[in-house]
C-alpha cells in the first residue's frame, strides 16, 4: 500500500518515506550492485517485499498493479489486462530484455502468461524427474539416473549472477529444482542404522550407562557433521541430507542432571484449571509444582544467568512442568498483582472453566470445539468487556494478566 505507483509512474510523495522505512529489511533486494544484491540468496524475502522494487534507482518498469490477477481472470476485462501486460513487454523482448535487471518485478506480471519467463537456455525437464531425483533413492545408491537427467542444467544452480542461466530461463530452471538433491547428497558419510531413534532415545541418553555409550558410539561416525574445524567438517561435502539423519545425536549435547524428574501421571488432573479454581485444588497443585520450583526460577545473578534455575540442565522435564503448572503459576502472578494494587482496582474474574476447556488451542482445532468455544465466550465474556479501550468502564490497569487470558481465549468474539 505504501509503495503503490501513481498514475504518472511515481511513488506518492507522502508515502515515499514510509515506503523506504518499510522496505529497509529488504534493502538488498533492490541493490543494483550484483555483489551486494541478495536476490539469489533470499528469493523468498525479495518476493515478500515485491512492491519495494518500485524504489530501485533505475528500473525498466514498475511492479504490476495489485489487481492484475483479478483483471486478467475476467474475460470481460481482456482489453484492460492486455494494456497492463504491455507494460512488461521488455521482460520477453530480445532487444530490450529487462528480465535480468528487473527479474523480481517481471515476476509480478506472471498473470500475463508464461512466454515472459520461458527461454531456450536448457531443455525442458522430463516429467519423471521427481521419480528418479529423490533423496531416499539417491542415498540408497541410485544416483546415476538423476545425474543423467540433471546434466546440462547446472547453470540453473549457479549462484554467480554473471554465469547463472536462471534469469534467462527461470521456468525451465524451476523444473529442475529436484536436482538440488545431488548437491545435498553424494558425500562419503554413511547413513545411520534404522533403529537410531531407539538407540538414541531420550531415556537411553540420560541413563549415563551402557545405553548412552551405545548411542555415543553410533554418533561418533557422524562427528564431522558438527565439527567446528573447517578441515574436518563434512556437512557441505555432499552430506547435508545424511547429517540430518543423525539429528538424534544432538540429545547427547543437552546438559543433564537429576534435579527434577518428569511430572507424575496424575499431574494433569491435580493441576487442571477446574481443580485449581477451588482453594483445596489450588493448594494441591501448588504442592506438586513446588517439586519443580527450579524450573520457574527467573532470578538473575550478576552475570545475567539464573541463580537457582534448572531449566538448562533439565530442558525436557521443565518443559513438561511448564505445561502442567502454567495456569497455577499465572494465578500466583495474578494474586501477587492484586496484593500490590490493593482494593483500588476492579477485581476482574478469570475465564470460566467452560471457556478454558473449550477455547484452548487443541479444542478449537475442530469445528465442534470452535462452536463450543464461541458459545462459552458469548455467555461469559461480557464480564471482560471492560478490558477493551472502547468500554465505558476500562479495567485493564491492575488486571493486565486476567485481560490477557480473556483476550487469548475469547478475543475474537469480544472485539
Short mmCIF file of C-alpha atoms in Angstrom, two decimals, residues 64-363:
data_model
loop_
_atom_site.label_atom_id
_atom_site.label_comp_id
_atom_site.label_asym_id
_atom_site.label_seq_id
_atom_site.Cartn_x
_atom_site.Cartn_y
_atom_site.Cartn_z
CA UNK A 64 2.43 -4.90 -11.58
CA UNK A 65 -0.81 -3.37 -10.25
CA UNK A 66 -2.23 -5.28 -7.30
CA UNK A 67 -5.42 -6.11 -9.21
CA UNK A 68 -3.64 -7.63 -12.23
CA UNK A 69 -4.65 -11.18 -11.29
CA UNK A 70 -8.32 -10.25 -10.94
CA UNK A 71 -8.36 -8.20 -14.14
CA UNK A 72 -6.72 -10.92 -16.25
CA UNK A 73 -9.02 -13.58 -14.82
CA UNK A 74 -12.10 -11.68 -16.00
CA UNK A 75 -12.92 -12.38 -19.66
CA UNK A 76 -14.83 -9.10 -19.88
CA UNK A 77 -11.69 -7.13 -18.97
CA UNK A 78 -9.46 -8.55 -21.69
CA UNK A 79 -8.57 -5.09 -23.01
CA UNK A 80 -7.56 -3.82 -19.56
CA UNK A 81 -5.47 -6.96 -18.99
CA UNK A 82 -3.68 -6.53 -22.29
CA UNK A 83 -2.94 -2.88 -21.51
CA UNK A 84 -1.44 -3.77 -18.12
CA UNK A 85 0.64 -6.62 -19.56
CA UNK A 86 2.07 -4.50 -22.35
CA UNK A 87 3.98 -2.59 -19.64
CA UNK A 88 6.05 -5.75 -19.10
CA UNK A 89 6.88 -6.31 -22.79
CA UNK A 90 10.57 -5.77 -22.07
CA UNK A 91 10.57 -8.93 -19.91
CA UNK A 92 10.33 -11.06 -23.05
CA UNK A 93 11.69 -8.72 -25.73
CA UNK A 94 15.00 -9.91 -27.27
CA UNK A 95 16.07 -6.32 -27.99
CA UNK A 96 15.22 -4.65 -24.68
CA UNK A 97 15.27 -7.63 -22.32
CA UNK A 98 14.80 -6.39 -18.76
CA UNK A 99 14.25 -9.81 -17.23
CA UNK A 100 17.79 -9.86 -15.85
CA UNK A 101 17.87 -6.31 -14.50
CA UNK A 102 14.28 -6.36 -13.15
CA UNK A 103 13.73 -10.06 -12.50
CA UNK A 104 11.60 -9.70 -9.34
CA UNK A 105 9.45 -7.02 -10.97
CA UNK A 106 8.93 -9.17 -14.07
CA UNK A 107 7.71 -11.98 -11.82
CA UNK A 108 4.88 -9.71 -10.63
CA UNK A 109 3.49 -9.89 -14.19
CA UNK A 110 3.27 -13.71 -14.21
CA UNK A 111 -0.51 -13.49 -14.70
CA UNK A 112 0.17 -12.17 -18.17
CA UNK A 113 1.24 -15.61 -19.36
CA UNK A 114 4.20 -17.93 -19.46
CA UNK A 115 6.08 -16.66 -22.60
CA UNK A 116 7.63 -13.89 -20.50
CA UNK A 117 9.52 -16.43 -18.42
CA UNK A 118 10.25 -19.19 -20.92
CA UNK A 119 13.60 -19.17 -22.67
CA UNK A 120 15.69 -21.72 -24.57
CA UNK A 121 18.78 -21.91 -22.40
CA UNK A 122 18.15 -25.52 -21.38
CA UNK A 123 15.89 -28.33 -22.47
CA UNK A 124 12.62 -28.81 -20.54
CA UNK A 125 12.83 -31.14 -17.54
CA UNK A 126 11.26 -34.57 -18.15
CA UNK A 127 8.01 -35.30 -16.35
CA UNK A 128 9.57 -38.22 -14.47
CA UNK A 129 12.39 -36.18 -12.86
CA UNK A 130 10.94 -36.42 -9.33
CA UNK A 131 10.73 -40.21 -9.62
CA UNK A 132 14.50 -40.52 -10.02
CA UNK A 133 15.70 -37.41 -8.14
CA UNK A 134 14.55 -38.08 -4.59
CA UNK A 135 16.78 -38.17 -1.54
CA UNK A 136 15.90 -41.69 -0.40
CA UNK A 137 16.70 -43.41 -3.71
CA UNK A 138 19.94 -41.47 -4.07
CA UNK A 139 21.01 -42.35 -0.52
CA UNK A 140 20.24 -45.98 -1.38
CA UNK A 141 22.77 -45.82 -4.21
CA UNK A 142 20.59 -44.99 -7.23
CA UNK A 143 22.36 -41.74 -8.11
CA UNK A 144 23.18 -42.31 -11.78
CA UNK A 145 19.70 -41.81 -13.34
CA UNK A 146 19.25 -38.48 -11.56
CA UNK A 147 22.71 -37.29 -12.65
CA UNK A 148 21.88 -38.13 -16.27
CA UNK A 149 18.59 -36.22 -16.12
CA UNK A 150 20.16 -33.15 -14.50
CA UNK A 151 23.13 -32.97 -16.86
CA UNK A 152 23.04 -29.65 -18.70
CA UNK A 153 21.03 -27.80 -16.04
CA UNK A 154 24.00 -26.97 -13.76
CA UNK A 155 23.83 -23.29 -14.74
CA UNK A 156 20.43 -23.05 -13.06
CA UNK A 157 22.04 -23.73 -9.69
CA UNK A 158 24.98 -21.41 -10.26
CA UNK A 159 24.82 -18.63 -7.65
CA UNK A 160 27.11 -16.37 -9.68
CA UNK A 161 24.85 -13.65 -11.21
CA UNK A 162 27.09 -13.33 -14.27
CA UNK A 163 27.06 -17.02 -15.21
CA UNK A 164 23.69 -18.31 -13.98
CA UNK A 165 21.05 -19.09 -16.59
CA UNK A 166 18.18 -18.89 -14.09
CA UNK A 167 17.41 -15.29 -15.05
CA UNK A 168 17.23 -16.14 -18.74
CA UNK A 169 15.11 -19.27 -18.38
CA UNK A 170 13.50 -19.28 -14.90
CA UNK A 171 10.57 -21.60 -15.58
CA UNK A 172 12.65 -24.35 -17.12
CA UNK A 173 15.19 -23.98 -14.33
CA UNK A 174 12.45 -24.39 -11.75
CA UNK A 175 11.57 -27.64 -13.47
CA UNK A 176 15.00 -28.92 -12.43
CA UNK A 177 14.62 -27.93 -8.77
CA UNK A 178 14.73 -31.61 -7.75
CA UNK A 179 18.34 -31.72 -8.96
CA UNK A 180 19.40 -29.79 -5.87
CA UNK A 181 19.30 -33.14 -4.06
CA UNK A 182 22.53 -34.01 -5.87
CA UNK A 183 24.44 -31.25 -4.09
CA UNK A 184 22.91 -32.22 -0.75
CA UNK A 185 23.99 -35.86 -1.11
CA UNK A 186 26.85 -37.84 -2.58
CA UNK A 187 29.25 -37.47 0.35
CA UNK A 188 31.28 -40.26 1.91
CA UNK A 189 29.36 -40.33 5.19
CA UNK A 190 27.18 -43.43 5.57
CA UNK A 191 23.67 -43.12 6.97
CA UNK A 192 22.73 -44.28 10.47
CA UNK A 193 21.09 -47.65 11.22
CA UNK A 194 17.29 -47.73 11.06
CA UNK A 195 17.00 -48.06 14.83
CA UNK A 196 18.83 -44.80 15.69
CA UNK A 197 15.64 -43.40 17.25
CA UNK A 198 15.59 -46.29 19.71
CA UNK A 199 19.33 -46.40 20.36
CA UNK A 200 19.47 -42.64 20.96
CA UNK A 201 16.16 -42.24 22.74
CA UNK A 202 15.93 -39.63 25.48
CA UNK A 203 15.73 -42.35 28.13
CA UNK A 204 18.92 -44.01 26.86
CA UNK A 205 20.82 -40.76 26.53
CA UNK A 206 20.05 -39.61 30.05
CA UNK A 207 20.90 -43.03 31.57
CA UNK A 208 24.67 -42.44 31.55
CA UNK A 209 25.04 -46.21 31.32
CA UNK A 210 25.77 -48.69 28.52
CA UNK A 211 22.70 -47.45 26.62
CA UNK A 212 24.17 -43.95 26.35
CA UNK A 213 27.56 -45.39 25.42
CA UNK A 214 25.92 -47.26 22.52
CA UNK A 215 24.40 -44.02 21.26
CA UNK A 216 27.73 -42.21 21.61
CA UNK A 217 29.48 -44.90 19.59
CA UNK A 218 26.85 -44.68 16.85
CA UNK A 219 27.04 -40.88 16.70
CA UNK A 220 30.83 -40.85 16.60
CA UNK A 221 30.57 -41.84 12.91
CA UNK A 222 28.82 -38.50 12.22
CA UNK A 223 31.00 -36.25 14.38
CA UNK A 224 32.21 -34.50 11.23
CA UNK A 225 28.71 -33.06 10.77
CA UNK A 226 29.14 -30.75 13.76
CA UNK A 227 32.89 -30.26 13.74
CA UNK A 228 33.99 -26.64 14.23
CA UNK A 229 37.10 -27.24 12.14
CA UNK A 230 36.74 -26.28 8.51
CA UNK A 231 39.14 -29.06 7.52
CA UNK A 232 37.21 -31.81 9.28
CA UNK A 233 33.61 -30.61 8.86
CA UNK A 234 31.87 -32.72 6.23
CA UNK A 235 28.45 -31.07 6.15
CA UNK A 236 28.94 -29.21 2.88
CA UNK A 237 30.73 -32.10 1.20
CA UNK A 238 27.50 -33.66 -0.04
CA UNK A 239 26.46 -34.87 3.41
CA UNK A 240 23.67 -32.47 4.39
CA UNK A 241 20.85 -34.99 3.99
CA UNK A 242 22.85 -37.75 5.68
CA UNK A 243 23.84 -35.48 8.56
CA UNK A 244 20.19 -34.63 9.14
CA UNK A 245 19.54 -38.33 9.66
CA UNK A 246 21.84 -38.12 12.69
CA UNK A 247 19.79 -35.34 14.29
CA UNK A 248 19.07 -37.60 17.28
CA UNK A 249 22.71 -37.30 18.25
CA UNK A 250 22.02 -33.75 19.33
CA UNK A 251 20.46 -35.13 22.50
CA UNK A 252 23.96 -36.05 23.68
CA UNK A 253 24.80 -32.33 23.89
CA UNK A 254 21.88 -31.48 26.19
CA UNK A 255 23.28 -30.87 29.70
CA UNK A 256 21.63 -33.11 32.27
CA UNK A 257 21.30 -33.53 36.00
CA UNK A 258 18.81 -35.19 38.33
CA UNK A 259 17.46 -32.02 39.97
CA UNK A 260 13.91 -32.58 38.78
CA UNK A 261 12.05 -35.53 37.26
CA UNK A 262 9.10 -35.62 34.88
CA UNK A 263 5.61 -34.84 36.29
CA UNK A 264 3.65 -37.82 37.65
CA UNK A 265 0.83 -39.33 35.59
CA UNK A 266 -1.93 -37.69 37.68
CA UNK A 267 -0.40 -34.19 37.39
CA UNK A 268 -2.81 -33.17 34.62
CA UNK A 269 -5.81 -33.79 36.88
CA UNK A 270 -4.27 -32.24 40.00
CA UNK A 271 -3.39 -29.03 38.16
CA UNK A 272 -6.38 -28.87 35.85
CA UNK A 273 -7.92 -25.42 35.54
CA UNK A 274 -11.15 -26.70 37.09
CA UNK A 275 -9.30 -28.07 40.13
CA UNK A 276 -7.11 -25.03 40.84
CA UNK A 277 -10.16 -22.76 40.82
CA UNK A 278 -11.02 -24.26 44.23
CA UNK A 279 -8.91 -23.48 47.35
CA UNK A 280 -8.18 -27.15 48.01
CA UNK A 281 -7.26 -27.86 44.39
CA UNK A 282 -5.04 -24.79 44.24
CA UNK A 283 -3.18 -25.99 47.32
CA UNK A 284 -2.74 -29.50 45.89
CA UNK A 285 -1.38 -28.19 42.60
CA UNK A 286 0.86 -25.73 44.45
CA UNK A 287 2.44 -28.52 46.48
CA UNK A 288 3.02 -30.55 43.34
CA UNK A 289 4.56 -27.66 41.37
CA UNK A 290 6.86 -26.82 44.26
CA UNK A 291 8.78 -30.01 43.49
CA UNK A 292 9.81 -28.37 40.20
CA UNK A 293 10.27 -24.86 41.59
CA UNK A 294 13.70 -24.56 39.98
CA UNK A 295 12.03 -24.68 36.55
CA UNK A 296 10.28 -21.40 37.32
CA UNK A 297 13.20 -19.53 38.87
CA UNK A 298 13.90 -16.43 36.82
CA UNK A 299 16.10 -14.59 39.30
CA UNK A 300 19.41 -13.46 37.91
CA UNK A 301 22.93 -13.29 39.28
CA UNK A 302 25.46 -10.58 38.50
CA UNK A 303 26.46 -12.27 35.24
CA UNK A 304 22.87 -12.40 33.97
CA UNK A 305 22.25 -16.11 34.49
CA UNK A 306 19.58 -17.56 36.73
CA UNK A 307 20.97 -18.47 40.13
CA UNK A 308 18.74 -21.41 41.07
CA UNK A 309 17.23 -22.38 37.75
CA UNK A 310 17.49 -25.95 36.47
CA UNK A 311 15.91 -25.26 33.07
CA UNK A 312 19.17 -25.56 31.15
CA UNK A 313 20.07 -28.94 32.61
CA UNK A 314 16.52 -30.33 32.68
CA UNK A 315 15.10 -28.86 29.50
CA UNK A 316 12.55 -31.55 28.66
CA UNK A 317 11.45 -32.08 32.26
CA UNK A 318 10.94 -28.35 32.79
CA UNK A 319 9.03 -28.07 29.52
CA UNK A 320 6.61 -30.72 30.83
CA UNK A 321 6.27 -28.97 34.19
CA UNK A 322 5.62 -25.65 32.45
CA UNK A 323 2.65 -27.16 30.63
CA UNK A 324 1.31 -28.68 33.87
CA UNK A 325 1.82 -25.66 36.13
CA UNK A 326 1.13 -22.82 33.68
CA UNK A 327 -2.35 -21.99 35.00
CA UNK A 328 -1.23 -22.25 38.61
CA UNK A 329 1.83 -20.04 38.04
CA UNK A 330 -0.30 -17.48 36.23
CA UNK A 331 -2.77 -17.49 39.12
CA UNK A 332 0.08 -16.90 41.55
CA UNK A 333 1.25 -13.92 39.49
CA UNK A 334 -2.30 -12.57 39.40
CA UNK A 335 -2.57 -12.88 43.18
CA UNK A 336 0.70 -11.00 43.61
CA UNK A 337 -0.57 -8.23 41.34
CA UNK A 338 -3.83 -7.97 43.27
CA UNK A 339 -1.95 -7.72 46.55
CA UNK A 340 0.21 -4.95 45.11
CA UNK A 341 -2.65 -2.78 43.85
CA UNK A 342 -4.94 -3.45 46.81
CA UNK A 343 -8.66 -2.71 46.79
CA UNK A 344 -8.37 0.31 44.49
CA UNK A 345 -8.77 -1.75 41.30
CA UNK A 346 -11.76 -3.69 39.99
CA UNK A 347 -11.30 -7.41 40.65
CA UNK A 348 -11.91 -8.94 37.22
CA UNK A 349 -12.80 -12.68 37.38
CA UNK A 350 -10.66 -15.16 35.42
CA UNK A 351 -12.19 -17.01 32.44
CA UNK A 352 -14.65 -19.76 33.31
CA UNK A 353 -13.81 -23.47 33.25
CA UNK A 354 -16.03 -23.88 30.19
CA UNK A 355 -14.03 -21.26 28.32
CA UNK A 356 -10.71 -22.80 29.36
CA UNK A 357 -11.80 -26.31 28.30
CA UNK A 358 -13.42 -25.30 25.00
CA UNK A 359 -11.16 -22.47 23.86
CA UNK A 360 -7.68 -23.94 24.25
CA UNK A 361 -5.69 -24.50 21.08
CA UNK A 362 -6.34 -28.23 20.90
CA UNK A 363 -10.12 -27.94 21.41
#
